[in-house]
Coordinates of C-alpha atoms and ligand atoms in Angstrom, one line a residue:
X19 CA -14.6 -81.0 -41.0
X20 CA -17.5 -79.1 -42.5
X21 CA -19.9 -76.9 -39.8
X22 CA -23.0 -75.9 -41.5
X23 CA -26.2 -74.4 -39.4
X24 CA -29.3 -72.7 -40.0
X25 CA -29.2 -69.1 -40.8
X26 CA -25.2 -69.0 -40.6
X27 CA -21.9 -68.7 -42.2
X28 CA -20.4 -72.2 -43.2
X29 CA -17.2 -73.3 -42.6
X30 CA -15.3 -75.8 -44.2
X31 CA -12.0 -76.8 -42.1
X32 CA -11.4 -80.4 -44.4
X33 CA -8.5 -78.6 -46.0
X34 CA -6.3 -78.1 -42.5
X35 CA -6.0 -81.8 -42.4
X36 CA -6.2 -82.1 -39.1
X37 CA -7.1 -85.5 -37.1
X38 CA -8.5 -86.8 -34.2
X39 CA -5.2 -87.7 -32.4
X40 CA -4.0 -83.8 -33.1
X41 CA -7.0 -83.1 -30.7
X42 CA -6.1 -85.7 -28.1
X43 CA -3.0 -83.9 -27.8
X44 CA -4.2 -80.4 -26.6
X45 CA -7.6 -82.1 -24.9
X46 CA -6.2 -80.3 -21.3
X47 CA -5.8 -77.4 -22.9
X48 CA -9.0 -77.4 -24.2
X49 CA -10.5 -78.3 -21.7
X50 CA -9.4 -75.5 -19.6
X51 CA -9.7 -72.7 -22.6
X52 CA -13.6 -73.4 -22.1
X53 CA -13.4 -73.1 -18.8
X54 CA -11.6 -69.6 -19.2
X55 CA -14.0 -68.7 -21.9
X56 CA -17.0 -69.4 -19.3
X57 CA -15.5 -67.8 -16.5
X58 CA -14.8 -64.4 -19.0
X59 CA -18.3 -64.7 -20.2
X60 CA -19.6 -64.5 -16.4
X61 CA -17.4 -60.9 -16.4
X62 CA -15.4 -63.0 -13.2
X63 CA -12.1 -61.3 -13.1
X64 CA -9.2 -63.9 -14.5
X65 CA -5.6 -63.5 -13.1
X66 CA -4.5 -61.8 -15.9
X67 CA -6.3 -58.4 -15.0
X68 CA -9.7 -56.9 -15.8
X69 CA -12.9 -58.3 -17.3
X70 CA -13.4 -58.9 -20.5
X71 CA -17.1 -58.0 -22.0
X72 CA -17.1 -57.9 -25.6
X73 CA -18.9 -61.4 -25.2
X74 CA -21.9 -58.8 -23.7
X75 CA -21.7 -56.8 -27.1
X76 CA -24.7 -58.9 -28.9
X77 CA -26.9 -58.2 -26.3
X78 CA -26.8 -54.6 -26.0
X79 CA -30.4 -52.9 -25.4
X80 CA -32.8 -51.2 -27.7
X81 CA -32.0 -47.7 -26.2
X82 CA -28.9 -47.5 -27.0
X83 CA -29.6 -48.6 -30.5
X84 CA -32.3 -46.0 -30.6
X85 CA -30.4 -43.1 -29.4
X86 CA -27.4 -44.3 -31.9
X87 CA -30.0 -43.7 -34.7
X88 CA -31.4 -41.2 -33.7
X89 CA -28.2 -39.2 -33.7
X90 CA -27.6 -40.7 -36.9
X91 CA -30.9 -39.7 -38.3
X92 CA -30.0 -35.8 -36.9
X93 CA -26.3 -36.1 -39.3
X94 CA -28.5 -37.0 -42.3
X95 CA -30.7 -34.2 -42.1
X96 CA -28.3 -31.9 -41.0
X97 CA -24.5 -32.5 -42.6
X98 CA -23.4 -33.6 -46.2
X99 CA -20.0 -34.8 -45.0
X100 CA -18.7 -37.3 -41.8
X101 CA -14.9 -37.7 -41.2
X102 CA -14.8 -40.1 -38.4
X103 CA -11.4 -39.8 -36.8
X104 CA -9.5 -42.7 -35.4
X105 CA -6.7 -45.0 -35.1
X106 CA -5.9 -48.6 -34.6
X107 CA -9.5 -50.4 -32.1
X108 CA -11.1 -46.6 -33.0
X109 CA -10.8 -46.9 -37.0
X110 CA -10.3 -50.5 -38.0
X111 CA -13.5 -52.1 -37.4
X112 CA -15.5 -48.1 -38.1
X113 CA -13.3 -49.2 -41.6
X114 CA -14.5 -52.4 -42.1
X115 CA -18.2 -51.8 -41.4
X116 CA -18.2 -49.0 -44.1
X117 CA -16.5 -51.1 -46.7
X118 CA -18.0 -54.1 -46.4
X119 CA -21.7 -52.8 -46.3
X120 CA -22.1 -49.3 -47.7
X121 CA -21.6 -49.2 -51.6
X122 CA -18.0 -49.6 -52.9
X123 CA -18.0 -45.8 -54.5
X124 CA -20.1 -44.9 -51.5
X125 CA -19.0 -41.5 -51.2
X126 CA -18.7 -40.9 -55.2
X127 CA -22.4 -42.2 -55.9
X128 CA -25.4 -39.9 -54.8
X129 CA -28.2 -42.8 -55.4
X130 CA -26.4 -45.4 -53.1
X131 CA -25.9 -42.8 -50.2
X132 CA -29.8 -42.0 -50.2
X133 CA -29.5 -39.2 -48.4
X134 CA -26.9 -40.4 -45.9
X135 CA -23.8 -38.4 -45.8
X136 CA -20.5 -39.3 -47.3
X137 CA -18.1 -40.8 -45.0
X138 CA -14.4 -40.7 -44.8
X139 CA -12.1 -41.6 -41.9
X140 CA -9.2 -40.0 -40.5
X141 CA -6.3 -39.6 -37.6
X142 CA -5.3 -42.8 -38.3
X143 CA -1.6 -41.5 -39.2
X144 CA 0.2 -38.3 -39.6
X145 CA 0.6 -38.2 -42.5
X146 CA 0.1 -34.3 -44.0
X147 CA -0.4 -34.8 -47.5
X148 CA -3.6 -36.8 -46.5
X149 CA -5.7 -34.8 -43.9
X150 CA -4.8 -31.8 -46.4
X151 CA -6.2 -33.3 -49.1
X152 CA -8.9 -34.1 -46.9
X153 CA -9.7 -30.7 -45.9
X154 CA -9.6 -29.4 -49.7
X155 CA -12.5 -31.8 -50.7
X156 CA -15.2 -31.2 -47.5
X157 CA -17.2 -28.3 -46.6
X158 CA -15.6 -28.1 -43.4
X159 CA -19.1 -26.3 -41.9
X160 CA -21.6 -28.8 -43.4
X161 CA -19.4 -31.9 -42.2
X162 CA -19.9 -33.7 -38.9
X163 CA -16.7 -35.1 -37.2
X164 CA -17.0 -37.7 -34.8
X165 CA -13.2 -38.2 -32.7
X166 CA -12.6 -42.0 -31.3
X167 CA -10.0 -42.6 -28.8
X168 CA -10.8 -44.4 -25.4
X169 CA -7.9 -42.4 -23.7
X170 CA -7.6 -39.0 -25.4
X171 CA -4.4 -39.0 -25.3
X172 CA -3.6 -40.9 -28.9
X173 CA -1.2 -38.6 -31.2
X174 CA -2.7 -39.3 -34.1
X175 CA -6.3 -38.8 -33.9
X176 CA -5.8 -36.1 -31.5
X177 CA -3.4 -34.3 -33.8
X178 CA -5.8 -33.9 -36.6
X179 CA -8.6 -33.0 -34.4
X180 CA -6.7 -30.1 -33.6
X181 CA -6.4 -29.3 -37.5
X182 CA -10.2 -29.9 -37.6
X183 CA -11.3 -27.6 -34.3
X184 CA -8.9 -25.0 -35.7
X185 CA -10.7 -24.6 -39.4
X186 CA -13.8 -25.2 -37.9
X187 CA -13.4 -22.0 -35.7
X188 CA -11.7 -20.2 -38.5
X189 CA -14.2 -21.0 -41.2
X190 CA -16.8 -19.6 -38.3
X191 CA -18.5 -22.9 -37.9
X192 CA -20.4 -24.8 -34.6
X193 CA -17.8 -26.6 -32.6
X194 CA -20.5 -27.2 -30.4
X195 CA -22.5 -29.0 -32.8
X196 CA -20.0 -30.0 -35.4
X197 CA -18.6 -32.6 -33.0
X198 CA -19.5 -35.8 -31.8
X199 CA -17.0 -38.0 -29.5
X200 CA -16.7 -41.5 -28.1
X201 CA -15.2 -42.0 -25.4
X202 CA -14.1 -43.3 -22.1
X203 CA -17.6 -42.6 -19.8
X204 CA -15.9 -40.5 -16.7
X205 CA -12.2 -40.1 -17.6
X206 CA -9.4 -39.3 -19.7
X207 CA -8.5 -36.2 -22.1
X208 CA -11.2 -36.1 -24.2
X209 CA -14.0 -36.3 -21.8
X210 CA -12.5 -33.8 -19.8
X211 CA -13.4 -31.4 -23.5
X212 CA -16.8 -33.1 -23.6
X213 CA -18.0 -31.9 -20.8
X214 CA -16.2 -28.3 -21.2
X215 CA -17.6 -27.7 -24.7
X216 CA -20.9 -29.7 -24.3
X217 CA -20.5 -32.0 -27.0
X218 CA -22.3 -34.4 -28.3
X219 CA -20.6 -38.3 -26.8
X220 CA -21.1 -41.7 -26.9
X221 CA -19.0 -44.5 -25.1
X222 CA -16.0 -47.0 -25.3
X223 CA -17.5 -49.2 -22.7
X224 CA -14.8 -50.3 -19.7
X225 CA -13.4 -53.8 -20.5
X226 CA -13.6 -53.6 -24.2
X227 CA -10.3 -53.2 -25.5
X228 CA -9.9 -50.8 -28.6
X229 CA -9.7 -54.0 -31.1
X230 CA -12.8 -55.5 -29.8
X231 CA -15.0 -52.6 -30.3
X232 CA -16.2 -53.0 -33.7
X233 CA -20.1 -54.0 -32.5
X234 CA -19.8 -51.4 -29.3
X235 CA -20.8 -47.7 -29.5
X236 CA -17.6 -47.3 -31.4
X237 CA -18.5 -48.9 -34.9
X238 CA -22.0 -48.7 -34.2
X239 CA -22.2 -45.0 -34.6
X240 CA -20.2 -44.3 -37.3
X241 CA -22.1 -47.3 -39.2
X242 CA -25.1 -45.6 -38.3
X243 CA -24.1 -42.2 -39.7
X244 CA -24.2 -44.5 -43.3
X245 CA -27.4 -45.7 -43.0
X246 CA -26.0 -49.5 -42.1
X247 CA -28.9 -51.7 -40.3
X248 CA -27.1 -51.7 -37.3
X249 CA -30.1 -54.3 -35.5
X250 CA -29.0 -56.6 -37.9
X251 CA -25.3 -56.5 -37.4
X252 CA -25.5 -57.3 -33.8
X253 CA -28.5 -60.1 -34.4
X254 CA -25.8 -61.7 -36.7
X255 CA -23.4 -61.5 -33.5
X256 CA -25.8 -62.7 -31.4
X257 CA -26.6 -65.7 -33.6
X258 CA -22.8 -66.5 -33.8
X259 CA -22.4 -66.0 -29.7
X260 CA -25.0 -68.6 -29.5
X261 CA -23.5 -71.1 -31.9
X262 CA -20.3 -70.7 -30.0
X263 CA -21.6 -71.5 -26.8
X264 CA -21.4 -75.0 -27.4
X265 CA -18.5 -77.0 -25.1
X266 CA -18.3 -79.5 -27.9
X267 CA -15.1 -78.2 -29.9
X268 CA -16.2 -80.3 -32.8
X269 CA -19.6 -78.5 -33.1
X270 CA -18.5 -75.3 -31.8
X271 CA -17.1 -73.1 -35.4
X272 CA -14.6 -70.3 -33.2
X273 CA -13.5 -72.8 -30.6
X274 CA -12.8 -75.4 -33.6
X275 CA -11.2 -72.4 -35.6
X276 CA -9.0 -71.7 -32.6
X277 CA -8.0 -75.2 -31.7
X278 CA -7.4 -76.3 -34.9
X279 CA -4.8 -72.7 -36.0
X280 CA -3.1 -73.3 -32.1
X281 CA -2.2 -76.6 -33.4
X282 CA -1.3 -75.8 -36.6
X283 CA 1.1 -73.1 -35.2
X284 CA 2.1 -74.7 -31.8
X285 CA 2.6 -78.5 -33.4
X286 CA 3.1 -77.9 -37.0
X287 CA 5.3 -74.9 -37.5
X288 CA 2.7 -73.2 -39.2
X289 CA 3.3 -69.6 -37.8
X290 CA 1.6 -67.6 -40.2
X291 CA -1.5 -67.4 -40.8
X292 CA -2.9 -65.1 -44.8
X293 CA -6.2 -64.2 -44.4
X294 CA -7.8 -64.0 -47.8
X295 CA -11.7 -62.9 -48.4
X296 CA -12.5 -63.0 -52.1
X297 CA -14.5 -59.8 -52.5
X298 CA -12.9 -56.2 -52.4
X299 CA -15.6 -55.4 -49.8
X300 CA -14.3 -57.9 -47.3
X301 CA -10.7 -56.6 -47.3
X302 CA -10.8 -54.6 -44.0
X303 CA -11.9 -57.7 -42.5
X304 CA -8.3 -58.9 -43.1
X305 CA -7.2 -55.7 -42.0
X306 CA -9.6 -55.3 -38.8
X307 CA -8.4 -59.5 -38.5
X308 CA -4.7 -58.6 -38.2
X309 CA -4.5 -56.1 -35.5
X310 CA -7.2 -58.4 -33.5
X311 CA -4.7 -61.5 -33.7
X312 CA -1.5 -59.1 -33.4
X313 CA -2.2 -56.7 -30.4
X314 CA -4.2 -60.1 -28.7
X315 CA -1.9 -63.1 -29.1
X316 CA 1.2 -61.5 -29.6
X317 CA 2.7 -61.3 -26.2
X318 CA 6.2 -61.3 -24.6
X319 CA 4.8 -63.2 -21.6
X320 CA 1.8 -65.6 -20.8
X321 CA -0.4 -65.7 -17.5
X322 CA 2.3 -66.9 -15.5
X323 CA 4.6 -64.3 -16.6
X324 CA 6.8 -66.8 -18.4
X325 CA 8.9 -65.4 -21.3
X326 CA 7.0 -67.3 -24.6
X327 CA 6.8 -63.9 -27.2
X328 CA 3.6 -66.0 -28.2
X329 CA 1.6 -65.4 -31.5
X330 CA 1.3 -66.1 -35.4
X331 CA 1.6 -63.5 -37.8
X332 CA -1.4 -62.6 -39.5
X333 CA -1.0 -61.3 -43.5
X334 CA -3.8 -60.0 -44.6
X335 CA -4.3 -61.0 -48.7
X336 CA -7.4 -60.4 -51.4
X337 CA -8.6 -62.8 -53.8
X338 CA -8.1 -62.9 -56.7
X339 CA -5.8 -60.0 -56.9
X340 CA -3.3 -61.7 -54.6
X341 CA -3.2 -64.8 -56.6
X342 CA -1.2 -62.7 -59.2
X343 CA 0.7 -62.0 -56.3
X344 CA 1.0 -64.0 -53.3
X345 CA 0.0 -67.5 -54.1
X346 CA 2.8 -68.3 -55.5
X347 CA 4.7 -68.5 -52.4
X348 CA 1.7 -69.7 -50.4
X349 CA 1.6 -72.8 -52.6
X350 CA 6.1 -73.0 -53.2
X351 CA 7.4 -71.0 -50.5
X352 CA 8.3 -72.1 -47.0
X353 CA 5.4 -74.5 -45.8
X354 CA 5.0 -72.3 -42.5
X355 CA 1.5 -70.8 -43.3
X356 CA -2.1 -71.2 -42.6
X357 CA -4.8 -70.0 -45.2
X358 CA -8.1 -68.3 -44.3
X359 CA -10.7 -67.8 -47.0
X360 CA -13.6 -66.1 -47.3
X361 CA -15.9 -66.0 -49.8
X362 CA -19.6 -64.7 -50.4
X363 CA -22.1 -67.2 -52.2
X364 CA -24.7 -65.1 -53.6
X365 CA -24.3 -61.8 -55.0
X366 CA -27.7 -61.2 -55.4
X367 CA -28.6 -57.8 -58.2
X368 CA -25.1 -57.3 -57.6
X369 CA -23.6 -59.9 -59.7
X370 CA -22.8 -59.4 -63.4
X371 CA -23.0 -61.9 -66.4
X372 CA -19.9 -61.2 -68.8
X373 CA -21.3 -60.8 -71.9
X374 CA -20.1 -63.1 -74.9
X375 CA -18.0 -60.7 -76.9
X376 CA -15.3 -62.8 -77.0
X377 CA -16.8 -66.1 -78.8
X378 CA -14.1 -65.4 -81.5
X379 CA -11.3 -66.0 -79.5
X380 CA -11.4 -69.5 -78.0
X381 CA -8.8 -69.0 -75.0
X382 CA -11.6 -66.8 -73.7
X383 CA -14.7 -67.6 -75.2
X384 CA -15.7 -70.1 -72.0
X385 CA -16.2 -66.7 -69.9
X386 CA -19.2 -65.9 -72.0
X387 CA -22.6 -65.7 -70.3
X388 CA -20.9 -67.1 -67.1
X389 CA -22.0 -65.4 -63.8
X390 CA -18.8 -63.0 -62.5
X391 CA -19.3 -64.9 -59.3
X392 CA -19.0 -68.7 -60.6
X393 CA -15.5 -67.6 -61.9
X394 CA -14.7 -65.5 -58.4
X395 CA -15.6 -69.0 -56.8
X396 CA -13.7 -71.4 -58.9
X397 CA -10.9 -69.1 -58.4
X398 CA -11.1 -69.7 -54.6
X399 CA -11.9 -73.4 -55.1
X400 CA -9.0 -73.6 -57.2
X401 CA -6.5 -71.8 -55.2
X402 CA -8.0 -74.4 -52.0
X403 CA -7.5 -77.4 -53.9
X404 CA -3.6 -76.5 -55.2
X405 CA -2.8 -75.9 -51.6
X406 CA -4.0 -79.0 -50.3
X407 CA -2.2 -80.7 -53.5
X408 CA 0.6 -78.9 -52.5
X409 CA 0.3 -80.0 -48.7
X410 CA -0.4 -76.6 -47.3
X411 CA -3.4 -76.5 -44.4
X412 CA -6.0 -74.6 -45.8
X413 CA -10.2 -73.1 -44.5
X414 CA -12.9 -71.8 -46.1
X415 CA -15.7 -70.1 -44.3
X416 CA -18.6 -68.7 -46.3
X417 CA -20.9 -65.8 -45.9
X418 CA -24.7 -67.0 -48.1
X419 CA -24.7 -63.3 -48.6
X420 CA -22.8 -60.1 -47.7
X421 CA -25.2 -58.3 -45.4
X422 CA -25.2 -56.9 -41.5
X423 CA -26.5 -60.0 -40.4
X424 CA -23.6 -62.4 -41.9
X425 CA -20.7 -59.8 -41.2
X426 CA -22.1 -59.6 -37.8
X427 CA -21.6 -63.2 -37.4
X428 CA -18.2 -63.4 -39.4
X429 CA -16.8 -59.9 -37.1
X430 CA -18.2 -61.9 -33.7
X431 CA -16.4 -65.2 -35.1
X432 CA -13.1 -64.0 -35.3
X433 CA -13.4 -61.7 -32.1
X434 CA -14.2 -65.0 -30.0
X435 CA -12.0 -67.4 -32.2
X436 CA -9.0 -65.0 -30.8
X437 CA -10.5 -65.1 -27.3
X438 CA -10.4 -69.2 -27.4
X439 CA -7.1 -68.8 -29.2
X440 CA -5.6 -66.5 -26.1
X441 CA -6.8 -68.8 -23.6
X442 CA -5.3 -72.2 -25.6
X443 CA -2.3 -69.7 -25.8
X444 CA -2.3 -69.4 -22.1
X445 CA -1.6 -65.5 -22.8
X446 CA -4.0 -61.8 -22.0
X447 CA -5.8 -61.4 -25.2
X448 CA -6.9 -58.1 -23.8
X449 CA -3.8 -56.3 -22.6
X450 CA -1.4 -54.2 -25.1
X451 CA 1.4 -53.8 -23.2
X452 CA 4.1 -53.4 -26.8
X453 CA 1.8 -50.4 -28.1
X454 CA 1.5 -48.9 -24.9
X455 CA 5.4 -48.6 -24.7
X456 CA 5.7 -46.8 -28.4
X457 CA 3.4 -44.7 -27.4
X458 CA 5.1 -44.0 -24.3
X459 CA 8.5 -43.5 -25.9
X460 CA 7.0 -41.0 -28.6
X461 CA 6.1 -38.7 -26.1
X462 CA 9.4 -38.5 -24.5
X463 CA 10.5 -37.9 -28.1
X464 CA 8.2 -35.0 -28.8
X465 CA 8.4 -33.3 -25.7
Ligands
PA5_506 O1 -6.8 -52.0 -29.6 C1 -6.3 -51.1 -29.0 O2 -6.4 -51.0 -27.7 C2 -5.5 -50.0 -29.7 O3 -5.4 -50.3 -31.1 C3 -6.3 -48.7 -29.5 O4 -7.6 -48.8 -30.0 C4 -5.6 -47.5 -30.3 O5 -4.2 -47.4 -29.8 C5 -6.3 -46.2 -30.0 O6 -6.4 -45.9 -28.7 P1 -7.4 -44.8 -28.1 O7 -8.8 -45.2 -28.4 O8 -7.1 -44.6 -26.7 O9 -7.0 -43.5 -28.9

């Protein structure tokens, strides 16, 4: 099974082996996933509790694009330095945004920021050591912080804000100015400081969960503050929301996705699931990838409030580094897996011929004047290919290029793949009932 379309990411699902009759099996639950899907698109309230509008997330207007870039536009001019401060839905996808589009040595190289501050993130642990080091490399008055958390109430971020507003007073700096926050609109902790010290805000929009924020105000501003073509990131969502609009599972790449992994996991035994781009830039994805699938599908009880602890485990993996590393149990290990490539076609003026130093030495010599990216792809192929050998379900989907538009499409993909997935699943993919309960617990602990 091989999607292909016009201006898109390709996917190649051949390798999960999957047949006809495997379909027939779940066609009820199908069936009544799109229905779901539908109903959640018209923002109708399911049984399972609030709306869910991240499908609304393409479609967002030209203000608020404008006034997102405009504020970036002001942090150029005015700060060398942003520390975006965030954890879990208010740092993941900020994370992944940065990494797969800015320049991988970003911060280190003047000529790729032009002009745009540096960027680092933040408050997305506790741990000391880091937000020290942190503070001894910025210029805590010429850097512009931007704080993330939907309730305000989120130890971690909120902890090293404190730090921050501290030395920021200290070193005699603007708190006014200095910081930016996003937010819940009316409520919660840290709107209750916006509109006691004035500052700058932007909004996590009600019915977006933390995890599918990435293309909401949340990852758009932070984006923004690096100079990334935010237009383009949600006209690659857009292009994927319209491509999965299509009741046809067959012809329809996140519903397919979906319905093929629910079989794999629910018929097959295949409950994990290594996602594996082949590019350093994409690794966040994995990471933004896991907690989507974790805090979404891995629920203690379904719609009906039966008992089912539902959900695959998602690894996240990089190739080729984890070939040295993890393929040798994906290909001998227990055959409970599903693998999840992605790779990017065309490097463009970013990819490197290897020199032919090495002609002496025949075990090597073949790299010679070979395109870095023909041996990054016949690494993928050939880790695809020993799978299936081996009788391990495998996918490939692939990005023509790494650019807003395509991870706009491949972000959107996965966000409605796990929204198909949770309906098949019969579970709230937008509920997170087990984090809500550590944090919970952590407070009693602390106070
Ligand atoms: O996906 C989620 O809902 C969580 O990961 C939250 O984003 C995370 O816990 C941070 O919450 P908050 O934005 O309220 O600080």
């Amino acid at each position: 099974m091989k999607l292909e379309f016009k201006d898109a990411l390709k996917f190649d699902f051949s390798n999960l082996s999957l047949k006809q009759q495997d379909f027939d099996l779940i066609k009820d639950k199908i069936k009544n996933a799109w229905k779901n899907i539908k109903e959640i698109r018209q923002g109708k309230i399911l049984a399972h509790g609030e709306p869910a509008l991240f499908m609304g997330l393409p479609y967002q207007d030209k203000e608020k694009i404008n006034k997102i870039n405009s504020w970036a536009k002001d942090v150029k001019e005015n700060y060398d330095t942003v520390v975006s401060l965030g954890i879990g839905g208010s740092y993941l996808g900020n994370k992944t945004l940065q990494d797969a589009l800015a320049h991988p040595y970003y911060n280190e190289c003047k000529e790729a920021r032009a002009g745009w501050p540096k960027i680092y993130f933040a408050g997305d642990n506790l741990d000391p050591y880091r937000l020290n080091a942190l503070l001894d490399i910025i210029d805590i008055k010429s850097t512009k912080f931007i704080i993330i958390s939907k309730s305000g109430g989120t130890v971690e971020p909120m902890s090293s804000f404190a730090v921050i507003l501290d030395r920021i007073k200290k070193a005699n700096g603007n708190i006014k100015k200095q910081i930016t926050a996003i937010t819940d609109e009316s409520k919660g902790l840290l709107r209750e400081m916006v509109n006691k010290y004035g500052w700058d805000s932007f909004i996590v929009p009600d019915g977006i969960g933390g995890r599918w924020t990435v293309l909401s105000e949340v990852g758009l501003v932070t984006a923004a503050a690096a100079g990334i073509n935010i237009e383009e990131l949600l006209l690659g969502a857009k292009k994927m929301d319209e491509l999965c609009q299509n009741e046809n599972v067959f012809k329809n790449p996140a519903f397919l996705y979906a319905a093929s992994v629910y079989i794999l996991y629910k018929n097959k035994n295949k409950n994990i699931t290594v996602i594996m781009p082949y590019s350093n830039s994409l690794k966040s994805v994995g990471d933004w990838y896991v907690q989507l699938l974790a805090e979404s599908l891995g629920k203690k009880i379904d719609k009906n409030n039966k008992v089912v602890n539902e959900g695959r485990t998602p690894i996240p993996a990089l190739g080729t580094t984890d070939m040295h590393a993890q393929t040798q149990q994906h290909i001998e290990g227990a055959n409970i897996r599903s693998l999840t490539f992605i790779g990017i076609e065309d490097f463009k003026e970013n990819d490197i011929i290897i020199p032919e130093v090495f002609n002496d030495y025949k075990g090597i010599a073949f790299i010679g004047k070979m395109k870095m990216s023909k041996i990054l792809s016949a690494a993928m192929l050939s880790n695809e290919m020993s799978l299936a050998e081996a009788g391990r379900p495998n996918c490939n989907i692939k990005l023509p290029e790494l650019n807003a538009f395509y991870l706009g499409q491949l972000l959107y993909f996965f966000e409605m793949a796990t929204a198909f997935e949770g309906e098949l699943l019969n579970v709230n993919s937008y509920d997170q009932p087990g984090v809500e309960a550590y944090k919970k617990i952590m407070k009693k602990i602390l106070l």
